[in-house]
Amino acid sequence: MAREVRAGVEELYDELFGPLVRLAHLIVLDGQEARDVVQDCFAGAIARWDEIEDPRAYLRRSVANRSYRAVRDRRRRHEKAERWRAGAPLVETGEPDVLADAIVALPPKQRAVVVLRFYVDLSTDDIAAALDVPRGSVGPTLGRALARLKQEVER
Amino acid sequence: MTVEESEIRAALDRIVERAALDEVPPGVPEPARERAGSRSTSRRLLAVAAVVALLGAGAVVVARSRPDDGPDRLATVPAGEDERGGWQQVDDLPVEGSPEPARSGPARSSWCSAGSGSPASPTSTAAAGASRSAPTSPPWIRRRGGGGASPTSRTRSPGVRATSGAPWGSPARCTCGRRRRPGPRGALWALAPGEGSWRRVDLPFSGGRGYHLEALGDRLALLAGSEDAGEQPTHAYDPGDGTWTTWPEDPLPRLFDQQLVRVGDDAYLFGKSIADLYGDAEAVLLAARFDLQAGAWHELPPSPSVAYRLWPAGDGRLIAPEPGTAPGALDDDGDPLPFGTILSTATQQWSDLPSRPPGYESGTVGLVGAAVADYPAAGGWMADVRGGGWRWIEVPPAPGTAAGIRRLVADAGGRAVAFGAGDWSGGEVRPLRDVWVWTPPDVRVAVGVGGGSEAIAGTISQAEEEARRQRATAATLAWIEAGPGRDDPRADQLADEYREALVVLDPLEVLDDEGRRVGYWLDRFVTVDEYEPLRAEAEATIERLEAG
């Protein structure tokens, strides 16, 4: 890799690593796994850096997609399943945070759509592309997620 | 009361804040070089594959670690076979590629609908032959009899988007649902391959409704949508006389993730209750059988699983091939609910999948050897419905693209076709048109070494080979339990892994290196003398298992 390209990669890596880890964490709900996802996405992107027109958009989509695939493919480790089963919140809080817990407890696809819509502000088309799902499924998924959140908050 | 967007944004921020994430970046990673696939799971599988390969040569050898000297081919059997197992690239799709390819088809042939995602785009179909012999010529057949590379106006559908396509009837016709303007919603268009032109099929209702299309052999079914209000019966279309039949209401609650599959003279309806979408309980798979001759529904017991989609194995079984259990999903007894399941249509009973593959944690799971199946996959564990075990199969990436793109893998009559998907690396999607066909080879075991321990590049074999593998695995287990292998420090671990890989119904003969029968593998090794008193009991057990 040319020196100037390498410098550009390093600069972008330092800038985007934190925000992308936060994005990945909201979907995979695991700090270390989120870091791994971002590392893997960068490794994949660096291998084809010259072909990527907009690295920021590419990496954001790549991280969202890889994170969603991770949870969709049930890459839950055993201890995480145990925590779900026990009904304990995955986020340790000092006081009850009903809405945050409800978001954490959403099924992976619903949570990923909520995160991409409200945390990353993606359009429906971009969400569908990022998650590799049919465009027509984004709206209904978001609707179900919001209905579920409303139900939890009203409980 | 509603949940405001601003509240959701704030809650998301709190989730991130309270996770106390480590955002200090480690060193810039090296560019990715490895192909898709879990190296760790491959390593685990190697132990079995290496021993199987070596046992086939008449030896019993324990796989050994090697120095960390980088990738190095250890053995390929038979020599000269390609690394991708049974995959062979054939002609590109004769139509536009699609990032969302669709496929459906009867056993032993694979019909693939492609087409771009834009309205009024060319849409066509192609068929892959499904003979068991290796393809000697490109298998794609233009359905109008031509051999050109691009669709012509005669096979362009009238402005439809192939979001729900299904071949049906004999000779096969392809139907696509009309989903976009112009024109009324809810139209169907049929392509008769022999005629090479489209014709409209009138629907038994007016207006747009949430139906989706299922091919049921010689007829077509419009399955009632799940999330629209009002009663919506299922309709079936008979192309022979061009008539629609309205089915009686099914006995299940309103469903999501619906599926309708034909097996013999029955259609099986699967889905999950919409009520469970919003409840605390995990949605288990519900099922009902529709007798096509009598026109009557029969409700089946609910599946003890959260399976998403079942595929016909061709022997009366319907299989959802995902191992593992759903996080947080418990049955009434508090036990975890599995992802996968098997329905025997002969006995109408559900049963569990074989034990998960050794080392399996998660990842893509599909079927090989099924009558009909399709799933997006970049590679991974596949349930071999003929051999009864699991195989690691890597789906070839499109030329010029990175590994890991999930292609549509369509099984048909023991062969599989991988195609479709989109390459997003350029910022915009590039629909892929390359096509790969997988054919079960006679014997194909490739073993590689690297990274300090062994990794397998691919193991694919026929059913006969699978039986031999099972016997060899049983022999290895016997060697561990009753032979010199019991002194190996890794014997316990190896035995555990081998037991996981072994799916046994019949007692397996255990032969020594000179081919003499020394005993049997049941759920443990027994000598010939020990087996004789157990024979009657073992045979009775087998009969019970085979009867479901």
XYZ file of C-alpha atoms in Angstrom:
703
model
C 0.000 0.000 0.000
C 1.389 3.409 -0.939
C 2.596 5.544 1.957
C 0.065 8.331 1.396
C -2.788 5.850 1.135
C -1.609 4.153 4.307
C -1.574 7.499 6.093
C -5.116 8.183 4.923
C -6.279 4.801 6.139
C -4.705 5.333 9.541
C -6.286 8.752 9.901
C -9.733 7.446 9.008
C -9.247 4.439 11.247
C -8.519 6.644 14.249
C -11.478 8.865 13.441
C -14.069 6.180 12.778
C -13.107 3.395 15.145
C -15.013 4.752 18.137
C -18.225 5.701 16.326
C -18.284 2.402 14.473
C -17.746 0.424 17.676
C -20.717 2.243 19.183
C -22.836 1.408 16.151
C -21.782 -2.236 16.212
C -22.393 -2.476 19.945
C -25.969 -1.281 19.609
C -26.621 -4.243 17.329
C -24.425 -7.013 18.748
C -24.684 -5.874 22.402
C -21.158 -6.969 23.169
C -18.260 -4.551 23.437
C -15.535 -6.983 22.451
C -17.546 -8.428 19.611
C -18.244 -4.892 18.426
C -14.501 -4.166 18.322
C -13.918 -7.404 16.426
C -16.596 -6.509 13.912
C -15.056 -3.106 13.266
C -11.558 -4.588 12.986
C -12.792 -7.175 10.507
C -14.583 -4.567 8.447
C -11.503 -2.380 8.286
C -9.368 -5.358 7.349
C -11.773 -6.166 4.546
C -11.927 -2.571 3.387
C -8.177 -2.021 3.426
C -7.735 -5.007 1.144
C -9.728 -3.203 -1.527
C -9.198 0.411 -0.511
C -8.542 1.657 -4.033
C -11.911 0.386 -5.213
C -13.977 2.109 -2.528
C -15.388 5.486 -3.492
C -16.767 6.572 -0.118
C -14.952 4.769 2.700
C -17.133 6.282 5.440
C -20.372 5.112 3.889
C -18.828 1.805 2.953
C -17.554 1.122 6.457
C -20.796 2.183 8.102
C -22.772 -0.144 5.875
C -20.211 -2.880 6.291
C -20.257 -2.635 10.091
C -24.063 -2.568 10.202
C -24.308 -5.539 7.883
C -21.669 -7.605 9.639
C -23.132 -6.833 13.059
C -26.599 -7.780 11.970
C -25.338 -10.965 10.357
C -23.586 -11.790 13.581
C -26.759 -11.646 15.637
C -29.004 -13.004 12.928
C -26.808 -16.043 12.602
C -27.182 -16.572 16.308
C -23.637 -15.899 17.162
C -24.732 -15.503 20.704
C -22.355 -16.929 23.174
C -23.693 -19.099 25.891
C -23.444 -16.585 28.688
C -25.407 -14.070 26.663
C -28.177 -16.566 26.150
C -28.218 -17.147 29.864
C -28.642 -13.464 30.528
C -31.505 -13.273 28.081
C -33.084 -16.263 29.661
C -32.821 -14.800 33.090
C -34.475 -11.653 31.845
C -31.655 -9.532 33.180
C -30.906 -6.347 31.289
C -27.798 -6.510 29.169
C -27.023 -2.963 30.105
C -26.093 -2.513 33.718
C -27.961 0.481 34.989
C -28.130 2.236 38.291
C -31.836 2.750 37.924
C -34.488 1.211 35.682
C -34.292 2.397 32.105
C -37.390 0.875 30.581
C -36.921 2.170 27.066
C -33.233 1.283 26.810
C -33.908 -2.190 28.169
C -36.773 -2.597 25.733
C -34.503 -1.651 22.830
C -31.885 -4.114 24.025
C -34.525 -6.838 24.255
C -35.845 -6.304 20.725
C -35.309 -9.154 18.259
C -32.068 -8.553 16.340
C -33.638 -7.398 13.094
C -35.975 -4.974 14.814
C -33.156 -3.591 16.938
C -30.875 -3.217 13.928
C -33.551 -1.291 12.033
C -34.198 0.969 15.029
C -30.485 1.647 15.429
C -29.952 2.433 11.763
C -33.012 4.668 11.613
C -32.603 6.614 14.847
C -28.910 6.356 15.661
C -27.431 6.571 12.173
C -30.372 8.346 10.474
C -30.354 6.106 7.438
C -33.143 6.093 4.873
C -35.271 3.030 4.237
C -33.287 2.223 1.115
C -29.997 2.558 2.959
C -31.232 0.405 5.832
C -32.319 -2.294 3.410
C -28.950 -2.139 1.688
C -26.992 -2.152 4.925
C -28.831 -5.148 6.332
C -29.166 -6.930 3.014
C -32.904 -7.298 3.463
C -35.780 -6.513 1.085
C -36.701 -2.842 1.093
C -40.324 -3.702 1.728
C -39.498 -5.402 4.995
C -37.917 -2.346 6.612
C -41.135 -0.441 7.275
C -43.066 -3.347 8.792
C -40.068 -4.290 10.901
C -39.735 -0.763 12.214
C -43.482 -0.665 12.870
C -43.340 -3.837 14.913
C -40.345 -2.559 16.826
C -42.060 0.713 17.703
C -45.227 -1.099 18.729
C -43.187 -3.302 20.989
C -41.340 -0.374 22.529
C -44.613 1.429 23.125
C -46.030 -1.654 24.771
C -43.041 -1.954 27.080
C -43.084 1.707 28.042
C -46.800 1.612 28.813
C -46.514 -1.518 30.891
C -48.978 7.440 24.729
C -46.337 7.096 22.074
C -42.619 6.745 22.109
C -41.079 9.859 20.624
C -38.154 9.631 18.256
C -36.156 11.877 20.536
C -36.708 9.457 23.418
C -35.449 6.565 21.318
C -32.370 8.526 20.265
C -31.645 9.387 23.874
C -32.134 5.782 24.965
C -29.708 4.603 22.284
C -27.167 7.098 23.537
C -27.645 5.805 27.081
C -27.091 2.205 25.960
C -23.792 3.220 24.408
C -22.821 5.383 27.351
C -23.480 2.709 29.952
C -21.673 0.023 28.013
C -18.437 1.878 28.789
C -17.000 0.783 25.479
C -13.298 0.598 24.883
C -12.994 2.918 21.915
C -9.237 3.116 21.828
C -8.343 1.697 18.435
C -5.800 -1.080 18.309
C -3.289 -1.063 15.494
C -4.573 -0.742 11.964
C -5.475 -4.283 10.910
C -3.721 -6.050 8.115
C -5.737 -6.411 4.932
C -8.001 -9.438 4.988
C -6.596 -12.340 3.029
C -8.518 -15.351 4.199
C -11.545 -16.575 2.412
C -14.862 -16.720 4.168
C -15.370 -19.514 6.589
C -14.544 -20.322 10.129
C -11.006 -21.488 10.452
C -11.652 -22.698 13.931
C -14.553 -24.888 12.921
C -12.547 -26.137 9.986
C -9.765 -27.104 12.306
C -12.141 -29.029 14.460
C -13.490 -30.904 11.490
C -10.026 -31.796 10.322
C -9.586 -34.317 13.060
C -12.458 -36.345 11.704
C -11.625 -35.823 8.053
C -7.959 -36.579 8.360
C -8.585 -39.797 10.216
C -11.309 -40.765 7.781
C -9.028 -40.154 4.829
C -6.242 -42.118 6.376
C -8.504 -44.906 7.513
C -9.611 -45.204 3.931
C -6.046 -46.100 3.073
C -6.070 -48.845 5.654
C -4.266 -47.057 8.456
C -5.238 -45.660 11.824
C -3.430 -42.428 12.486
C -4.154 -39.615 14.893
C -3.989 -36.139 13.409
C -0.954 -34.301 14.690
C -0.224 -30.626 15.059
C 2.427 -29.167 12.863
C 4.756 -26.257 13.344
C 3.392 -22.874 12.482
C 4.889 -22.808 9.050
C 2.069 -21.285 7.074
C -0.391 -22.810 4.660
C 0.825 -26.022 3.133
C -1.171 -28.630 1.321
C -0.936 -31.913 3.161
C -2.992 -34.198 1.042
C -5.658 -34.106 -1.583
C -7.556 -37.257 -2.362
C -7.736 -38.003 -5.177
C -4.857 -35.906 -6.431
C -5.660 -33.208 -8.886
C -9.174 -32.452 -7.731
C -9.985 -28.790 -7.380
C -10.172 -27.198 -3.964
C -13.762 -26.166 -4.238
C -15.043 -29.675 -3.953
C -17.872 -30.276 -6.361
C -18.356 -26.679 -7.501
C -17.991 -25.924 -11.182
C -18.596 -22.572 -12.823
C -20.975 -22.653 -15.751
C -22.337 -19.980 -18.058
C -23.489 -16.727 -16.547
C -27.179 -16.178 -16.011
C -28.781 -15.501 -19.378
C -30.772 -12.696 -17.759
C -29.950 -9.737 -15.608
C -28.491 -10.601 -12.262
C -30.250 -9.579 -9.111
C -29.138 -8.700 -5.601
C -32.326 -10.394 -4.444
C -32.555 -13.497 -6.563
C -35.475 -15.821 -6.229
C -35.723 -19.454 -6.987
C -38.197 -22.223 -6.720
C -38.788 -25.390 -8.573
C -39.742 -29.011 -8.547
C -37.317 -31.721 -7.587
C -34.423 -32.453 -9.899
C -34.538 -29.129 -11.655
C -33.787 -25.644 -10.532
C -35.603 -22.646 -11.872
C -34.043 -19.353 -11.070
C -35.812 -16.065 -11.388
C -33.600 -13.047 -11.566
C -34.119 -9.484 -12.622
C -33.150 -6.046 -11.495
C -34.957 -4.375 -8.667
C -36.335 -1.527 -10.702
C -39.894 -1.464 -12.036
C -40.558 -2.390 -15.629
C -37.237 -4.119 -15.920
C -36.495 -7.209 -17.940
C -37.423 -10.331 -16.102
C -36.943 -13.786 -17.350
C -36.259 -17.272 -16.214
C -33.747 -19.928 -16.895
C -33.559 -23.536 -15.925
C -30.661 -25.652 -14.829
C -30.688 -29.271 -15.817
C -30.350 -31.630 -12.926
C -28.961 -34.859 -14.216
C -26.630 -36.582 -11.811
C -23.724 -36.628 -14.228
C -21.222 -33.825 -14.165
C -22.182 -31.087 -16.586
C -20.284 -31.380 -19.825
C -21.937 -28.335 -21.316
C -23.447 -25.222 -19.819
C -26.660 -26.276 -18.149
C -28.570 -23.088 -18.713
C -31.422 -23.499 -21.092
C -33.313 -20.561 -22.460
C -36.905 -21.524 -21.956
C -37.997 -20.212 -25.321
C -35.554 -22.556 -26.981
C -32.887 -20.032 -27.855
C -29.345 -19.868 -26.658
C -28.637 -16.154 -26.612
C -27.053 -14.325 -23.749
C -29.563 -11.539 -23.229
C -33.302 -11.615 -22.752
C -35.462 -10.711 -25.679
C -38.737 -8.880 -25.709
C -40.585 -12.160 -25.983
C -39.419 -13.226 -22.558
C -39.601 -9.894 -20.834
C -42.468 -9.915 -18.463
C -44.942 -7.079 -18.852
C -43.485 -4.623 -16.426
C -43.417 -6.860 -13.414
C -40.868 -7.181 -10.754
C -40.114 -10.790 -10.003
C -40.628 -10.497 -6.292
C -42.643 -13.649 -6.081
C -42.076 -16.048 -8.889
C -42.965 -19.687 -9.077
C -42.761 -22.317 -11.782
C -45.636 -24.747 -11.746
C -47.561 -27.188 -13.819
C -46.355 -29.491 -16.547
C -44.901 -28.240 -18.784
C -43.603 -25.683 -16.368
C -44.843 -22.140 -16.476
C -43.446 -19.237 -14.571
C -45.629 -16.732 -12.828
C -44.627 -13.407 -11.383
C -46.647 -11.178 -9.131
C -47.178 -7.628 -10.242
C -46.167 -5.303 -7.492
C -45.596 -1.921 -9.086
C -47.372 0.594 -11.225
C -48.693 0.851 -13.894
C -51.812 -1.230 -13.779
C -53.865 -2.719 -10.992
C -52.191 -4.494 -8.156
C -52.587 -8.180 -7.658
C -52.123 -9.289 -11.243
C -50.423 -12.527 -12.190
C -48.575 -13.134 -15.393
C -47.670 -16.567 -16.636
C -44.837 -17.445 -18.981
C -45.343 -20.659 -20.876
C -41.847 -21.658 -21.963
C -43.032 -23.400 -25.088
C -44.931 -20.324 -26.177
C -42.333 -17.790 -25.150
C -44.903 -15.169 -24.312
C -46.683 -13.871 -21.250
C -50.360 -13.999 -20.579
C -52.383 -12.567 -17.776
C -54.073 -14.842 -15.262
C -57.200 -13.305 -13.800
C -57.410 -13.413 -10.036
C -60.415 -14.590 -8.041
C -60.628 -11.285 -6.217
C -60.112 -7.637 -6.994
C -57.810 -5.070 -5.527
C -54.445 -5.518 -3.936
C -54.196 -7.897 -1.065
C -51.318 -9.368 0.834
C -50.930 -12.731 -0.792
C -47.838 -14.562 -1.701
C -47.308 -17.175 -4.290
C -46.400 -20.803 -3.717
C -45.909 -23.493 -6.351
C -47.555 -26.771 -5.419
C -46.463 -29.073 -8.193
C -49.256 -29.063 -10.748
C -51.015 -26.076 -9.287
C -50.394 -22.696 -7.815
C -51.480 -21.386 -4.449
C -52.050 -17.822 -3.358
C -51.421 -17.975 0.343
C -53.354 -15.504 2.410
C -51.315 -12.635 3.731
C -50.745 -12.537 7.417
C -50.816 -8.969 8.507
C -53.773 -7.483 6.672
C -57.141 -7.138 8.286
C -60.084 -9.274 7.356
C -60.594 -12.838 6.263
C -58.384 -13.917 3.424
C -58.776 -17.507 2.343
C -56.117 -19.299 0.350
C -56.808 -19.770 -3.342
C -55.409 -22.468 -5.625
C -55.165 -22.227 -9.409
C -55.373 -25.236 -11.697
C -53.712 -24.453 -15.035
C -55.418 -27.441 -16.645
C -58.832 -25.861 -16.695
C -57.879 -22.329 -15.686
C -60.052 -22.366 -12.585
C -59.526 -21.077 -9.076
C -60.530 -23.000 -5.976
C -61.013 -21.370 -2.617
C -59.708 -23.489 0.204
C -61.561 -23.768 3.492
C -60.160 -21.689 6.299
C -57.111 -23.276 7.877
C -57.210 -24.198 11.582
C -54.214 -22.088 12.590
C -54.243 -18.571 14.018
C -53.147 -15.685 11.821
C -49.541 -16.315 10.949
C -46.296 -14.670 10.012
C -43.318 -16.398 8.354
C -45.795 -18.505 6.455
C -44.799 -21.323 4.160
C -46.733 -23.854 2.111
C -44.990 -27.025 0.930
C -46.381 -29.927 -1.035
C -45.494 -33.498 -0.174
C -47.424 -36.106 -2.137
C -51.132 -35.386 -2.009
C -50.824 -33.033 0.927
C -49.840 -29.407 1.339
C -48.217 -28.465 4.629
C -48.777 -25.009 6.041
C -46.212 -23.624 8.481
C -46.026 -20.338 10.297
C -45.947 -18.595 13.642
C -48.760 -16.877 15.443
C -48.914 -13.136 14.977
C -49.963 -12.888 18.599
C -46.482 -14.033 19.550
C -44.888 -11.153 17.656
C -45.702 -8.819 20.491
C -45.822 -11.208 23.415
C -43.157 -12.434 25.753
C -43.279 -16.018 24.542
C -41.090 -17.043 21.638
C -43.106 -17.902 18.540
C -42.927 -21.641 17.959
C -43.600 -23.146 14.569
C -47.217 -24.163 13.988
C -48.318 -26.565 11.289
C -51.357 -27.931 9.520
C -51.833 -30.416 6.698
C -54.220 -29.822 3.793
C -55.435 -32.947 2.016
C -55.550 -31.852 -1.619
C -57.842 -34.729 -2.600
C -60.358 -34.359 0.203
C -60.017 -30.583 0.490
C -59.774 -30.737 4.272
C -57.375 -29.357 6.867
C -55.825 -31.313 9.710
C -53.968 -29.481 12.439
C -50.613 -30.932 13.489
C -49.030 -30.673 16.911
C -46.892 -27.543 17.147
C -43.202 -28.005 16.511
C -41.000 -27.874 19.599
C -38.789 -25.388 17.766
C -38.610 -21.842 16.424
C -37.734 -23.081 12.922
C -38.082 -20.552 10.122
C -38.337 -22.609 6.971
C -38.497 -26.306 6.186
C -37.331 -28.012 3.025
C -38.420 -31.348 1.591
C -35.674 -33.943 1.778
C -37.315 -36.015 -0.917
C -37.986 -38.956 1.362
C -41.067 -37.635 3.125
C -39.177 -35.578 5.675
C -39.288 -31.803 5.914
C -36.170 -30.320 7.461
C -35.208 -26.982 9.004
C -31.456 -27.541 9.214
C -30.209 -25.033 11.783
C -28.560 -26.568 14.839
C -28.467 -24.825 18.180
C -31.086 -23.177 20.346
C -32.615 -19.711 20.267
C -31.247 -17.363 22.949
C -33.868 -16.758 25.555
C -36.464 -18.976 23.916
C -37.817 -21.593 26.302
C -40.555 -24.140 26.046
C -43.159 -24.749 28.740
C -40.708 -26.900 30.659
C -38.072 -24.184 30.643
C -35.893 -26.007 28.122
C -34.283 -24.070 25.258
C -36.136 -24.164 21.959
C -34.039 -25.375 19.020
C -33.774 -23.502 15.736
C -34.043 -26.606 13.620
C -36.393 -29.546 13.442
C -37.539 -32.435 11.269
C -41.129 -33.309 10.416
C -41.859 -36.832 9.233
C -44.870 -36.602 6.952
C -45.252 -40.370 7.239
C -45.823 -40.274 10.979
C -46.764 -36.576 11.367
C -44.229 -36.409 14.187
C -41.487 -33.904 14.900
C -37.968 -34.966 15.773
C -34.657 -33.306 16.563
C -31.831 -32.670 14.160
C -28.682 -34.752 14.485
C -26.293 -33.378 17.074
C -24.620 -30.182 16.010
C -21.390 -30.515 14.048
C -18.205 -30.691 16.098
C -17.034 -27.194 16.862
C -20.161 -25.561 15.503
C -21.020 -22.318 17.224
C -23.052 -20.447 14.673
C -23.160 -19.556 11.048
C -24.841 -20.406 7.821
C -26.558 -23.723 7.651
C -28.179 -25.190 4.605
C -29.032 -28.541 3.120
C -27.245 -30.621 0.539
C -28.822 -33.546 -1.179
C -32.333 -32.250 -0.588
C -35.126 -32.523 -3.097
C -35.682 -28.780 -2.963
C -34.052 -26.128 -0.832
C -32.652 -22.655 -1.208
C -30.993 -20.313 1.191
C -28.492 -17.469 1.132
C -25.035 -18.685 2.046
C -21.387 -17.861 1.756
C -20.458 -21.284 2.984
C -20.568 -23.183 6.181
C -22.155 -26.186 7.699
C -24.681 -27.986 5.586
C -26.898 -30.821 6.702
C -26.454 -33.745 4.348
C -29.922 -35.216 4.108
C -28.618 -38.317 2.348
C -25.697 -39.113 4.570
C -27.466 -37.918 7.685
C -24.578 -35.854 9.017
C -23.056 -32.447 8.526
C -20.636 -31.163 5.935
C -18.548 -28.029 5.659
C -19.016 -26.567 2.218
C -17.682 -23.271 0.988
C -19.700 -21.476 -1.647
C -17.430 -20.015 -4.330
C -17.337 -16.218 -4.526
C -17.985 -14.429 -7.785
C -14.828 -13.753 -9.795
C -13.329 -10.434 -8.825
C -15.249 -10.125 -5.568
C -14.294 -10.709 -1.998
C -15.314 -13.901 -0.310
C -18.231 -13.740 2.045
C -20.976 -12.497 -0.249
C -24.029 -14.576 0.424
C -25.165 -16.222 -2.782
C -28.466 -17.960 -3.251
C -27.811 -21.680 -3.044
C -30.561 -23.722 -4.616
C -30.657 -27.455 -4.071
C -32.366 -29.712 -6.529
C -32.204 -33.454 -6.729
C -28.840 -33.802 -5.063
C -27.149 -31.003 -6.986
C -27.013 -27.352 -6.072
C -26.799 -24.077 -7.955
C -25.217 -20.968 -6.414
C -25.897 -17.633 -8.036
C -27.160 -14.104 -7.571
C -26.456 -11.519 -4.888
C -24.865 -8.135 -5.320
C -21.362 -6.768 -4.969
C -21.470 -3.561 -2.927
C -17.751 -2.902 -2.931
C -17.995 -0.083 -5.448
C -20.461 1.899 -3.367
C -23.341 0.860 -5.588
C -24.655 -2.602 -6.016
C -23.428 -4.616 -8.966
C -25.745 -7.575 -9.571
C -23.732 -10.742 -10.037
C -24.473 -13.052 -12.945
C -22.002 -15.866 -12.420
C -23.398 -19.320 -11.728
C -21.902 -22.337 -10.024
C -23.191 -25.883 -9.961
C -22.330 -28.334 -7.220
C -22.285 -32.004 -8.018
C -21.556 -34.674 -5.436
C -18.213 -36.144 -6.421
C -17.262 -39.749 -5.813
C -14.670 -39.181 -3.143
C -13.198 -35.832 -2.449
C -11.279 -35.046 0.653
C -8.857 -32.163 0.727
C -6.765 -31.539 3.792
C -4.541 -28.563 4.407
C -2.187 -27.536 7.149
C -1.470 -24.063 8.422
C -1.283 -21.819 11.416
C 0.066 -24.474 13.735
C -2.818 -26.831 13.348
C -4.681 -28.436 10.555
C -7.453 -26.891 8.534
C -9.681 -28.586 6.091
C -10.352 -27.015 2.740
C -13.385 -29.037 1.919
C -14.985 -32.386 2.419
C -17.656 -33.553 0.100
C -18.688 -37.072 -0.643
C -21.553 -39.183 -1.853
C -23.939 -41.140 0.290
C -21.912 -44.311 -0.224
C -18.883 -42.464 0.948
C -20.836 -41.188 3.922
C -21.639 -44.747 4.972
C -17.962 -45.609 4.719
C -17.124 -42.518 6.738
C -19.546 -43.526 9.435
C -18.012 -46.971 9.621
C -14.553 -45.480 9.769
C -15.584 -43.084 12.503
C -17.079 -45.955 14.462
C -13.829 -47.854 14.054
C -11.925 -44.877 15.364
C -14.245 -44.604 18.349
C -13.760 -48.277 19.041
C -10.010 -47.773 18.724
C -10.214 -44.976 21.270
C -12.486 -46.793 23.676
C -11.233 -50.334 23.430
C -7.928 -50.169 21.600
C -4.557 -48.515 21.941
C -6.156 -45.116 21.413
C -7.432 -45.101 24.984
C -3.905 -44.195 26.087
C -3.819 -41.129 23.882
C -3.983 -37.998 26.057
C -6.570 -36.490 23.749
C -8.720 -39.587 23.624
C -11.603 -38.164 25.625
C -11.791 -35.004 23.565
C -11.533 -36.896 20.301
C -14.166 -39.370 21.383
C -16.558 -36.572 22.271
C -16.077 -34.917 18.904
C -16.461 -38.153 17.009
C -19.621 -39.084 18.854
C -21.078 -35.703 17.892
C -20.251 -36.379 14.258
C -21.712 -39.837 14.244
C -25.364 -40.356 13.453
C -26.087 -44.012 13.876
C -29.236 -45.966 13.354
C -27.872 -49.326 12.357
C -25.217 -51.060 14.390
C -21.983 -50.373 12.555
C -19.517 -53.126 12.007
C -16.076 -52.371 13.343
C -13.287 -53.934 11.292
C -9.648 -54.154 12.126
C -6.873 -53.158 9.755
C -7.090 -56.513 7.996
C -10.837 -56.289 7.468
C -11.825 -58.722 10.204
C -14.978 -57.899 12.143
C -14.023 -57.296 15.741
C -17.253 -55.826 17.055
C -19.999 -53.248 16.570
C -20.566 -49.618 17.387
C -23.953 -49.023 18.977
C -23.879 -46.042 21.265
C -20.636 -47.599 22.481
C -18.229 -50.225 21.248
C -19.148 -53.840 21.868
C -17.250 -56.927 20.803
C -18.832 -59.549 18.585
C -19.457 -61.758 21.597
C -21.002 -58.911 23.558
C -23.210 -57.908 20.618
C -24.979 -61.231 20.080
C -27.097 -61.056 23.277
C -27.929 -57.422 22.414
C -28.920 -58.035 18.798
C -32.657 -58.456 19.367
C -32.853 -55.361 21.542
C -30.809 -53.310 19.078
C -32.979 -54.323 16.152
C -36.130 -53.463 18.087
C -34.667 -50.042 18.884
C -33.902 -49.442 15.242
C -37.436 -50.376 14.250
C -38.825 -47.924 16.787
C -36.521 -45.161 15.551
C -37.373 -45.780 11.919
C -41.044 -45.695 12.773
C -40.527 -42.260 14.234
